[in-house]
Short mmCIF file of C-alpha atoms in Angstrom, two decimals:
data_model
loop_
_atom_site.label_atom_id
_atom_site.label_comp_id
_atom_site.label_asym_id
_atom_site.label_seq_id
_atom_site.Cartn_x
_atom_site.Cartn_y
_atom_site.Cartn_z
CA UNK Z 10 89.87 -106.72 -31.72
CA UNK Z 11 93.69 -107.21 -30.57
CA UNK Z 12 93.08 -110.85 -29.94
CA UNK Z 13 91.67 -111.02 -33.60
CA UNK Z 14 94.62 -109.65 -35.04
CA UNK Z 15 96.87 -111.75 -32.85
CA UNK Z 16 94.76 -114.78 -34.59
CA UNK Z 17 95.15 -113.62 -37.40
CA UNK Z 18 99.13 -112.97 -37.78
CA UNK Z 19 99.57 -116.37 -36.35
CA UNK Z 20 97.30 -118.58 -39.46
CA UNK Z 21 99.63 -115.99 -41.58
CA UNK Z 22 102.26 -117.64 -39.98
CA UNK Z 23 101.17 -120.89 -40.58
CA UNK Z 24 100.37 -120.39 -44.25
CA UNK Z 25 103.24 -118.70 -45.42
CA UNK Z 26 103.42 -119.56 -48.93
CA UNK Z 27 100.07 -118.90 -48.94
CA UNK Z 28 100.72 -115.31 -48.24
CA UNK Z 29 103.65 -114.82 -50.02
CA UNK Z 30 101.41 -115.96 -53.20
CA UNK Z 31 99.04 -113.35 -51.80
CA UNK Z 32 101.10 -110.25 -51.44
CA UNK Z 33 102.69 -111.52 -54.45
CA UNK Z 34 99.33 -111.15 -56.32
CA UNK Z 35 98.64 -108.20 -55.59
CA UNK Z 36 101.86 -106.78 -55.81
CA UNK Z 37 101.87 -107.66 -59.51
CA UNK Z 38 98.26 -106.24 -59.93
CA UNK Z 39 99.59 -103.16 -58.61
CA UNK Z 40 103.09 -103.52 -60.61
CA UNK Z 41 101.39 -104.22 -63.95
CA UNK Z 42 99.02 -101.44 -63.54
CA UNK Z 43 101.98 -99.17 -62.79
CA UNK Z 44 104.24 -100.16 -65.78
CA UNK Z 45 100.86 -100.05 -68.30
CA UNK Z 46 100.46 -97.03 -66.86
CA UNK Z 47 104.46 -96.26 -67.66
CA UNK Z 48 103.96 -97.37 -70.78
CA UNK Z 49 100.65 -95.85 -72.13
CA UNK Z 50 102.11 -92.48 -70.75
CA UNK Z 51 105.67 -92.50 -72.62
CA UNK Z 52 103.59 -93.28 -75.74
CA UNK Z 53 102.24 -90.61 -76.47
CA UNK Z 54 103.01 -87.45 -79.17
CA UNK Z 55 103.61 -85.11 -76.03
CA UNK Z 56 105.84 -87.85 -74.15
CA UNK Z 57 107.76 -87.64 -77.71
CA UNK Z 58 108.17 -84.23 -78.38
CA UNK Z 59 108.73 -83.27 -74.63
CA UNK Z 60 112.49 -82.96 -75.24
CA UNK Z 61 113.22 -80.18 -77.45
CA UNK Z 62 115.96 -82.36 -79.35
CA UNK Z 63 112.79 -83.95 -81.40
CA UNK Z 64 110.63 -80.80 -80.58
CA UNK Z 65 112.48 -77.84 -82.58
CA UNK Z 66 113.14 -80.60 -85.45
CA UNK Z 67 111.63 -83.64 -86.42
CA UNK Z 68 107.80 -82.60 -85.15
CA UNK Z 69 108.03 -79.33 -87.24
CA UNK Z 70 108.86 -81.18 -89.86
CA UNK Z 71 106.03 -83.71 -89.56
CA UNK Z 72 103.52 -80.17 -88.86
CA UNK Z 73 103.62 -79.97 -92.28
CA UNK Z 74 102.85 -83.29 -93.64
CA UNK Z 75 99.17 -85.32 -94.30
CA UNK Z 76 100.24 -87.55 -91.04
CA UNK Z 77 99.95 -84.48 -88.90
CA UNK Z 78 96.77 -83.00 -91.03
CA UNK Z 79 94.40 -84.48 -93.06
CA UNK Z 80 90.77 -84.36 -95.04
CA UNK Z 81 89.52 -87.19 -93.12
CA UNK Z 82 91.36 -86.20 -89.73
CA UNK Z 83 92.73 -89.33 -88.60
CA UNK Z 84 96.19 -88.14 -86.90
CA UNK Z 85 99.17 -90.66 -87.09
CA UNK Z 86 100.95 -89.61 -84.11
CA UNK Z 87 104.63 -90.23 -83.63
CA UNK Z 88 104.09 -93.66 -81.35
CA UNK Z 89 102.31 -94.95 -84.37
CA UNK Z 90 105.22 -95.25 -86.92
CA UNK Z 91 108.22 -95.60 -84.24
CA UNK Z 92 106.50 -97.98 -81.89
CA UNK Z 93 105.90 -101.66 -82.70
CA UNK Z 94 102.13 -102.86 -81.84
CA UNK Z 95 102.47 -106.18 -80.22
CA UNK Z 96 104.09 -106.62 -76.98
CA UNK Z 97 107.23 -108.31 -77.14
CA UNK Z 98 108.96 -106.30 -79.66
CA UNK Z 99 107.59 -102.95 -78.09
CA UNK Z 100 109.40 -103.86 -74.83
CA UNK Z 101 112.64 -104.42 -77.02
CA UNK Z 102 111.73 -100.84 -78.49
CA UNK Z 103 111.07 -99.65 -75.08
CA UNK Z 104 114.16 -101.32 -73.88
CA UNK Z 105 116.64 -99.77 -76.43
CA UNK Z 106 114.67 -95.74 -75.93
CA UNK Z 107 116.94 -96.64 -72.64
CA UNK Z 108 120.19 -95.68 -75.14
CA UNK Z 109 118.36 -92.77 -76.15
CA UNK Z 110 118.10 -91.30 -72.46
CA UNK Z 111 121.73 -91.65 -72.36
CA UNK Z 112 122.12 -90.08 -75.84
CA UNK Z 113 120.09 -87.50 -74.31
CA UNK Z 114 122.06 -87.18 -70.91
CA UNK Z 115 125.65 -86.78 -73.28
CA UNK Z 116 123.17 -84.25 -75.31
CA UNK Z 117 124.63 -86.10 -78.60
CA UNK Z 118 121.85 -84.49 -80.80
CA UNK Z 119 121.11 -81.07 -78.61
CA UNK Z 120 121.40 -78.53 -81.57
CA UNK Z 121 119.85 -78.95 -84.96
CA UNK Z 122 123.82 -78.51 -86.72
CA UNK Z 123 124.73 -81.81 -84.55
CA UNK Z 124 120.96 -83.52 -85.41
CA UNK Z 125 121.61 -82.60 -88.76
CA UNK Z 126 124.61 -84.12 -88.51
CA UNK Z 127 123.28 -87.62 -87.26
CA UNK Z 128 119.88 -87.71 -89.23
CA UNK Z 129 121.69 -89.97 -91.77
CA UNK Z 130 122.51 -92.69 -89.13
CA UNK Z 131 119.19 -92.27 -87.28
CA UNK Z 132 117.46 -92.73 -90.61
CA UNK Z 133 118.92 -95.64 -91.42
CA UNK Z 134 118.16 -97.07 -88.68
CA UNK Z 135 114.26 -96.86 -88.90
CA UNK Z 136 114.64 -97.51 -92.84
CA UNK Z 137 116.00 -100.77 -91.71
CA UNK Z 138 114.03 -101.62 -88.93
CA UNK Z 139 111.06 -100.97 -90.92
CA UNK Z 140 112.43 -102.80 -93.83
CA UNK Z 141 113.01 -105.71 -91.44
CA UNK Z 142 108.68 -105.87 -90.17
CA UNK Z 143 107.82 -105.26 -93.76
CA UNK Z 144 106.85 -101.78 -92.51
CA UNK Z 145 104.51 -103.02 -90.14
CA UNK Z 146 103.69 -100.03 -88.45
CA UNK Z 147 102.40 -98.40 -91.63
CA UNK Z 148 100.64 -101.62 -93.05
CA UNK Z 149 98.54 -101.24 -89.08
CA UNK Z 150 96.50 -98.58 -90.94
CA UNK Z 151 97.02 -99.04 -94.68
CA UNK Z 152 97.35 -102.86 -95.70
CA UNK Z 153 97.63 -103.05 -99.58
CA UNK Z 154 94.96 -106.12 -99.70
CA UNK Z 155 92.48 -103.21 -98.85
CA UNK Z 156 93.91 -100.99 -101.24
CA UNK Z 157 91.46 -100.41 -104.32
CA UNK Z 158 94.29 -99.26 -107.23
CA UNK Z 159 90.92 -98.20 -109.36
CA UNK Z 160 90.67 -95.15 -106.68
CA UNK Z 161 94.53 -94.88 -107.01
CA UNK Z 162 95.95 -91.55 -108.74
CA UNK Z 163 97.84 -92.93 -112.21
CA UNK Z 164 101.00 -92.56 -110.51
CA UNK Z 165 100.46 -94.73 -107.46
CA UNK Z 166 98.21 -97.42 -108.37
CA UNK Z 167 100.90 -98.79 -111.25
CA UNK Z 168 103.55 -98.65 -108.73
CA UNK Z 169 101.72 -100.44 -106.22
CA UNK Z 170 100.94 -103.33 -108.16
CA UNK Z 171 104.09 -103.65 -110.02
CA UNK Z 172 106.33 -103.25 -106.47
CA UNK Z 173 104.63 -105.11 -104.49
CA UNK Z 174 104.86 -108.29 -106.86
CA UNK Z 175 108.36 -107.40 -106.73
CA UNK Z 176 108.71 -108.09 -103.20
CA UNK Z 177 108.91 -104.53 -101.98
CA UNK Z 178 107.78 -102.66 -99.00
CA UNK Z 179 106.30 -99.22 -98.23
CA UNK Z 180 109.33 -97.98 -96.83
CA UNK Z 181 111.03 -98.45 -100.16
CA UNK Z 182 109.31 -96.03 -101.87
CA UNK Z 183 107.53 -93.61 -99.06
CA UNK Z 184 110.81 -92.74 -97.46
CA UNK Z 185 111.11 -89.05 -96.02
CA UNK Z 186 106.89 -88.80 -95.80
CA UNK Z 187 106.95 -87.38 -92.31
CA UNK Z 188 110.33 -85.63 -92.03
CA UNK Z 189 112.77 -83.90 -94.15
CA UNK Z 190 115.36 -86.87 -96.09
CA UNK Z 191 118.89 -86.42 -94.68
CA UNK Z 192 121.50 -85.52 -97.23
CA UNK Z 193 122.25 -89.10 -99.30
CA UNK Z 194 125.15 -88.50 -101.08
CA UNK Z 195 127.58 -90.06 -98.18
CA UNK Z 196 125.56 -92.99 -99.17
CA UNK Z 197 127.67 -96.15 -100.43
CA UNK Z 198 126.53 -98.15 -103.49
CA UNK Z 199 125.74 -101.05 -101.65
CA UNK Z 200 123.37 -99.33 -99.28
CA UNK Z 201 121.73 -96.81 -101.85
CA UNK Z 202 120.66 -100.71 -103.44
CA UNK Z 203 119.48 -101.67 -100.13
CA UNK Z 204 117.25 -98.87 -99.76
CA UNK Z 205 116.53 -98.76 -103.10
CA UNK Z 206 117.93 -95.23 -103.59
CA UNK Z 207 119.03 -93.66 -106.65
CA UNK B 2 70.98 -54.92 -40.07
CA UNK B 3 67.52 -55.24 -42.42
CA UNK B 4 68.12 -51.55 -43.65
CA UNK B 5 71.11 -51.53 -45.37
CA UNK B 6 70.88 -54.93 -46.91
CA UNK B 7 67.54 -53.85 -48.76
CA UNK B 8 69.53 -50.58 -49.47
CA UNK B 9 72.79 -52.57 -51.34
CA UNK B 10 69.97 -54.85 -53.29
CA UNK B 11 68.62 -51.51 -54.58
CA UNK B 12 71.73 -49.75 -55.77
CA UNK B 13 73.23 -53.04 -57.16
CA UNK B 14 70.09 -53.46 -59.46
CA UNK B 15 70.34 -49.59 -60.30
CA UNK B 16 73.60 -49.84 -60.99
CA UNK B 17 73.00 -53.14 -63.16
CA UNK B 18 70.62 -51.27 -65.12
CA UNK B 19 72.98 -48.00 -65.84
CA UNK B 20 75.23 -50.51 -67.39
CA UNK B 21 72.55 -52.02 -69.56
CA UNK B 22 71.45 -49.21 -71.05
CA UNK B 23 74.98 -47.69 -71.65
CA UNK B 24 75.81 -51.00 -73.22
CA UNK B 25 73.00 -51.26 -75.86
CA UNK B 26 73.45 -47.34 -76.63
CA UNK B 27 77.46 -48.25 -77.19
CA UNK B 28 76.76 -51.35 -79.27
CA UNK B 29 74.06 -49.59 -81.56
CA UNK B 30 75.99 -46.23 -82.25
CA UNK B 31 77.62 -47.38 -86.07
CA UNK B 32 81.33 -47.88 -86.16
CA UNK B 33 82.37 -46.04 -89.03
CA UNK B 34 82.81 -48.14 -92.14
CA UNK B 35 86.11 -47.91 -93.73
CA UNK B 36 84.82 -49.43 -96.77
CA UNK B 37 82.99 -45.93 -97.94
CA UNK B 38 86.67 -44.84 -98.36
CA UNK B 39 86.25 -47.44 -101.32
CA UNK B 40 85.01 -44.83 -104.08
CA UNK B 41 87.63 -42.15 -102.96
CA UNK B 42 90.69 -44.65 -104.85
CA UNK B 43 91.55 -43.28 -107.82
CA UNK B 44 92.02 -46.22 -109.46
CA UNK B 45 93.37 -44.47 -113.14
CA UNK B 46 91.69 -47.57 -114.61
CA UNK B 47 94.23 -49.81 -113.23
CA UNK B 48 93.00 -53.03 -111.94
CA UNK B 49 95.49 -54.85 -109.42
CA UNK B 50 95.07 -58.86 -108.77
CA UNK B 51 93.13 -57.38 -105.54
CA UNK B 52 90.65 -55.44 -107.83
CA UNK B 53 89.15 -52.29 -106.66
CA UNK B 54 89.92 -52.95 -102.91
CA UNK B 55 90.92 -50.40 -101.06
CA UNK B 56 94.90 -50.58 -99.38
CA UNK B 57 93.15 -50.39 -95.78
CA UNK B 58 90.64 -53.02 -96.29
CA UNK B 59 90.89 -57.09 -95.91
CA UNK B 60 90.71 -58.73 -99.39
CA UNK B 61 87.69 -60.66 -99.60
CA UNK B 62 88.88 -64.08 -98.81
CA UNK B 63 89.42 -66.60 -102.25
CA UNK B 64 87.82 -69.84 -102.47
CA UNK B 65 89.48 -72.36 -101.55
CA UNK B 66 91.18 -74.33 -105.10
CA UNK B 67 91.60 -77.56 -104.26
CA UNK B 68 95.17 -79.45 -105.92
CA UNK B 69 93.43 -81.51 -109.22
CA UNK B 70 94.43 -85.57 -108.42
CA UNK B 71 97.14 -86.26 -111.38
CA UNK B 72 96.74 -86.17 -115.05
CA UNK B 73 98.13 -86.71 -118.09
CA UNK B 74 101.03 -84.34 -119.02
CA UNK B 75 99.75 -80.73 -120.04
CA UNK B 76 99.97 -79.58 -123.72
CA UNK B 77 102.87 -76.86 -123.76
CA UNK B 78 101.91 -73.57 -125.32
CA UNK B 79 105.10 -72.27 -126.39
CA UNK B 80 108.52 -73.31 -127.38
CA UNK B 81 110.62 -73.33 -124.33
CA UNK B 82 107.93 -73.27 -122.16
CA UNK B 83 108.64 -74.85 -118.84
CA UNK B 84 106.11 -78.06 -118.98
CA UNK B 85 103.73 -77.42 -116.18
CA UNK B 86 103.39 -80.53 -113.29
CA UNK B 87 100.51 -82.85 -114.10
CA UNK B 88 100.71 -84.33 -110.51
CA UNK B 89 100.21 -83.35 -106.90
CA UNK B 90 103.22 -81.89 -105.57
CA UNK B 91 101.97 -82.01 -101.41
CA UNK B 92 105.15 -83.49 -99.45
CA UNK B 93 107.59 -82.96 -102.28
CA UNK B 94 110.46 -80.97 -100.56
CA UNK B 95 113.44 -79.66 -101.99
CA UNK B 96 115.94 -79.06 -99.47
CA UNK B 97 119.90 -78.08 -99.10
CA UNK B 98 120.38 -82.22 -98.60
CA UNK B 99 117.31 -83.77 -101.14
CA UNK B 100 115.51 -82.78 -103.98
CA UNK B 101 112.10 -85.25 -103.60
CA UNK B 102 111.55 -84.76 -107.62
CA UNK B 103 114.58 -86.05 -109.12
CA UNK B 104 113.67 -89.41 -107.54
CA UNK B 105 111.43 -89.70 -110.31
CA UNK B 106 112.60 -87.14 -112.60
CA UNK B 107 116.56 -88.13 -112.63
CA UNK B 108 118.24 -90.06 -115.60
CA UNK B 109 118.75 -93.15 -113.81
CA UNK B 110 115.26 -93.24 -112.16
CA UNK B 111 112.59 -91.85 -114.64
CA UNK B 112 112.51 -95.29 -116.52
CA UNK B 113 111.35 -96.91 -113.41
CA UNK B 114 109.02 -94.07 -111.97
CA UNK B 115 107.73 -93.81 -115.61
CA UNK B 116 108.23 -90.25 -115.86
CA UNK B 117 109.83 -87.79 -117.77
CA UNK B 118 113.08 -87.22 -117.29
CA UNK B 119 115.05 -83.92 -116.57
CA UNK B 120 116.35 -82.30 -120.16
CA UNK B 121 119.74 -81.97 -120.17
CA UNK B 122 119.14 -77.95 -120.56
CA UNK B 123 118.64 -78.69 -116.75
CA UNK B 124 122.66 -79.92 -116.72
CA UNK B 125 123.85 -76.60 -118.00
CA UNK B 126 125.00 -73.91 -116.28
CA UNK B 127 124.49 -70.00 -117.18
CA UNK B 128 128.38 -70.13 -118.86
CA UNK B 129 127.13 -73.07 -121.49
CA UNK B 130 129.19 -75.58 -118.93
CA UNK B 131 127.55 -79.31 -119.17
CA UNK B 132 127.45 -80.15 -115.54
CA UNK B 133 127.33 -84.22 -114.71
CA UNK B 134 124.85 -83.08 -111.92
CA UNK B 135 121.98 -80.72 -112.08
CA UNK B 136 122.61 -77.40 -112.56
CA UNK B 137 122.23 -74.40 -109.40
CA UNK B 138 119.87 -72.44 -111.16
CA UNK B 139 117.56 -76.04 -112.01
CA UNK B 140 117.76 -77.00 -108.77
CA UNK B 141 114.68 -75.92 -107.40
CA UNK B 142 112.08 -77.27 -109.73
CA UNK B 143 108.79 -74.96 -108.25
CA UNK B 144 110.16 -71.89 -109.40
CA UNK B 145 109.39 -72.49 -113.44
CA UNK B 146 107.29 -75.61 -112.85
CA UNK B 147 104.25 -75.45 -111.62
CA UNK B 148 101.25 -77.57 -110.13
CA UNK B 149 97.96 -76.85 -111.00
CA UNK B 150 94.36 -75.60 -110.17
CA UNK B 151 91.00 -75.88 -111.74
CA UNK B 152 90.63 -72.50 -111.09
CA UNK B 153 88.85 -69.06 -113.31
CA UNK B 154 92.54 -66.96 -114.32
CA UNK B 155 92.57 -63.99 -112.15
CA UNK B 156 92.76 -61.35 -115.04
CA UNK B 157 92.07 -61.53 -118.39
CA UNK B 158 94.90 -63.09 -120.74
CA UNK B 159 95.05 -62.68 -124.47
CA UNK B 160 98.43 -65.14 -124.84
CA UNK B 161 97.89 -66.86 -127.78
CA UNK B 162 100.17 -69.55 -128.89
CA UNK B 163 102.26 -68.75 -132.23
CA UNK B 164 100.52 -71.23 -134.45
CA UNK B 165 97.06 -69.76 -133.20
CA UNK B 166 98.44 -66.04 -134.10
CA UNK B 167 99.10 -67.41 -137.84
CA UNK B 168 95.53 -68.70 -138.76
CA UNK B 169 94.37 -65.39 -138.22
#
């Protein structure tokens, strides 16, 4: 048994690139599984809501609204808005949450006066960043080639059609749809154009 | 040894039995009905929105109305009347920082939304001062405007219109 060992360790030593390609394998099986893992588990609506900075405000907000609760029951959960699909640009996402531990660390947004306070710059930035993917993440579950305007209500299927030969995106219009709007009216001229604001 | 096991099998079952019984005795005696207090109200021919329910008793639960998908703008019925909301309202929040409506309703947004805009008695305030923004007491649009039901009125209404009072 010994001597087998012994045999062993030394055609290890022989081949070592072979086993550092070996190790190396399996060391990324186990890696990859471990960071999926990671990264199915801080996707989630109770990874989200876990800190009470987006518990006590943003989530009751969103209680309230058809993303939360619906006829058909199909939930859109917080991940599913906030958190690109495809791979690269969810690491980027993923990447950049790293600011947010920090934010959460200085507790920048730990009261709803101070979140309150912010919502206006934190808004803007998903306004543009969903401006930017053409509001990808809500086109994932409603893409307006499937829409059929004759099942529209008389206010919506007009607007549709009309806005988006006009080059405009969901988040144009559907602003505010899962959480309360901040206040607007520190809004310049310039930007109430680019979000297409009165 | 034998003795007392046979002895705990036979209380145990006794015992489950005593239970039994007690519990279908307990759970057929009638709880009495506070709903025969009903005809003791003295009503005085008053009907509330709850009917003839008792105070102590649950309302019988309403149906639920479902919000009507949008149509056209309602006929008014009266002069002044606050024009009642032709659309669904779900998601429209009026808050301290945004009022949801007047991003349709506003002057410089009603062309493009196609909707009516706000009259400018909404610009006034209770001292007859023209305001350049919407007035306090117009600022939260739900309490005169209102979406609707298809729903049976609760109580019977005899409002009639002026107009309808002259052809009589």
């Amino acid at each position: 048994m010994i001597m087998l060992f012994k045999k062993f360790l030394a055609f290890l030593k022989r081949r070592a690139v072979f086993t550092v390609l070996t190790l190396g394998f399996i060391g990324g099986i186990v890696f990859w599984g471990g960071f999926n893992t990671a990264m199915e588990a801080t996707n989630t609506e109770q990874f989200c809501i876990g800190c009470h900075e987006m518990e006590s405000t943003v989530y009751q907000e969103y209680r309230n609204t058809i993303h939360y609760q619906n006829r058909t029951g199909v939930r859109a959960s917080c991940p599913d808005c906030h958190v690109p699909k495809a791979w690269g640009p969810k690491m980027v996402r993923k990447i950049q949450a790293s600011n947010e531990l920090f934010h959460k660390a200085l507790g920048s947004i730990n009261t709803p006066e101070k979140f309150e306070e912010k919502r206006m710059y934190l808004a803007k930035r998903e306004w543009k960043r969903m401006k930017k993917t053409d509001s990808v993440e809500c086109r994932n579950c409603h893409e307006f080639g499937s829409m059929d305007y004759t099942l529209q209500s008389r206010r919506a299927a007009p607007q549709h059609m009309t806005g988006f030969d006009e080059g405009k995106t969901c988040i144009d219009c559907h602003k505010g749809i899962a959480h309360q709007m901040p206040d607007t009216s520190s809004l310049t001229d310039e930007e109430r154009k680019e979000f297409n604001l009165q | 040894m034998k003795i007392t096991s046979k002895k705990t099998v036979l209380s145990s079952v006794l015992i489950g039995l005593g239970l039994l019984v007690s519990s279908v005795y307990v759970a057929e005696t009638p709880i009495p009905n506070s709903t025969a207090q009903k005809s003791d109200i003295e009503f005085n021919g008053v009907k509330s929105l709850r009917g003839e329910t008792a105070i102590p008793d649950a309302d019988k639960s309403a149906s639920i109305k479902r919000l009507q998908p949008d149509i056209e703008p309602i006929a008014r019925n009266y002069f002044q009347q606050p024009p009642m909301i032709p659309h669904r309202i779900r998601e429209y929040k009026i808050t301290l920082q945004y009022n949801k409506c007047m991003t349709c309703h506003s002057w410089d947004a009603y062309k493009k939304a196609k909707a009516t805009k706000v009259s400018q008695t909404h610009f006034t305030d209770r001292d007859g001062n023209a305001q350049s923004t919407l007035a306090a007491r117009r600022y939260f649009c739900t309490q005169c405007h209102a979406p609707q039901v298809d729903a049976e009125p609760l109580v019977e209404n005899a409002f009639a219109p002026v107009h309808e009072l002259e052809k009589k």
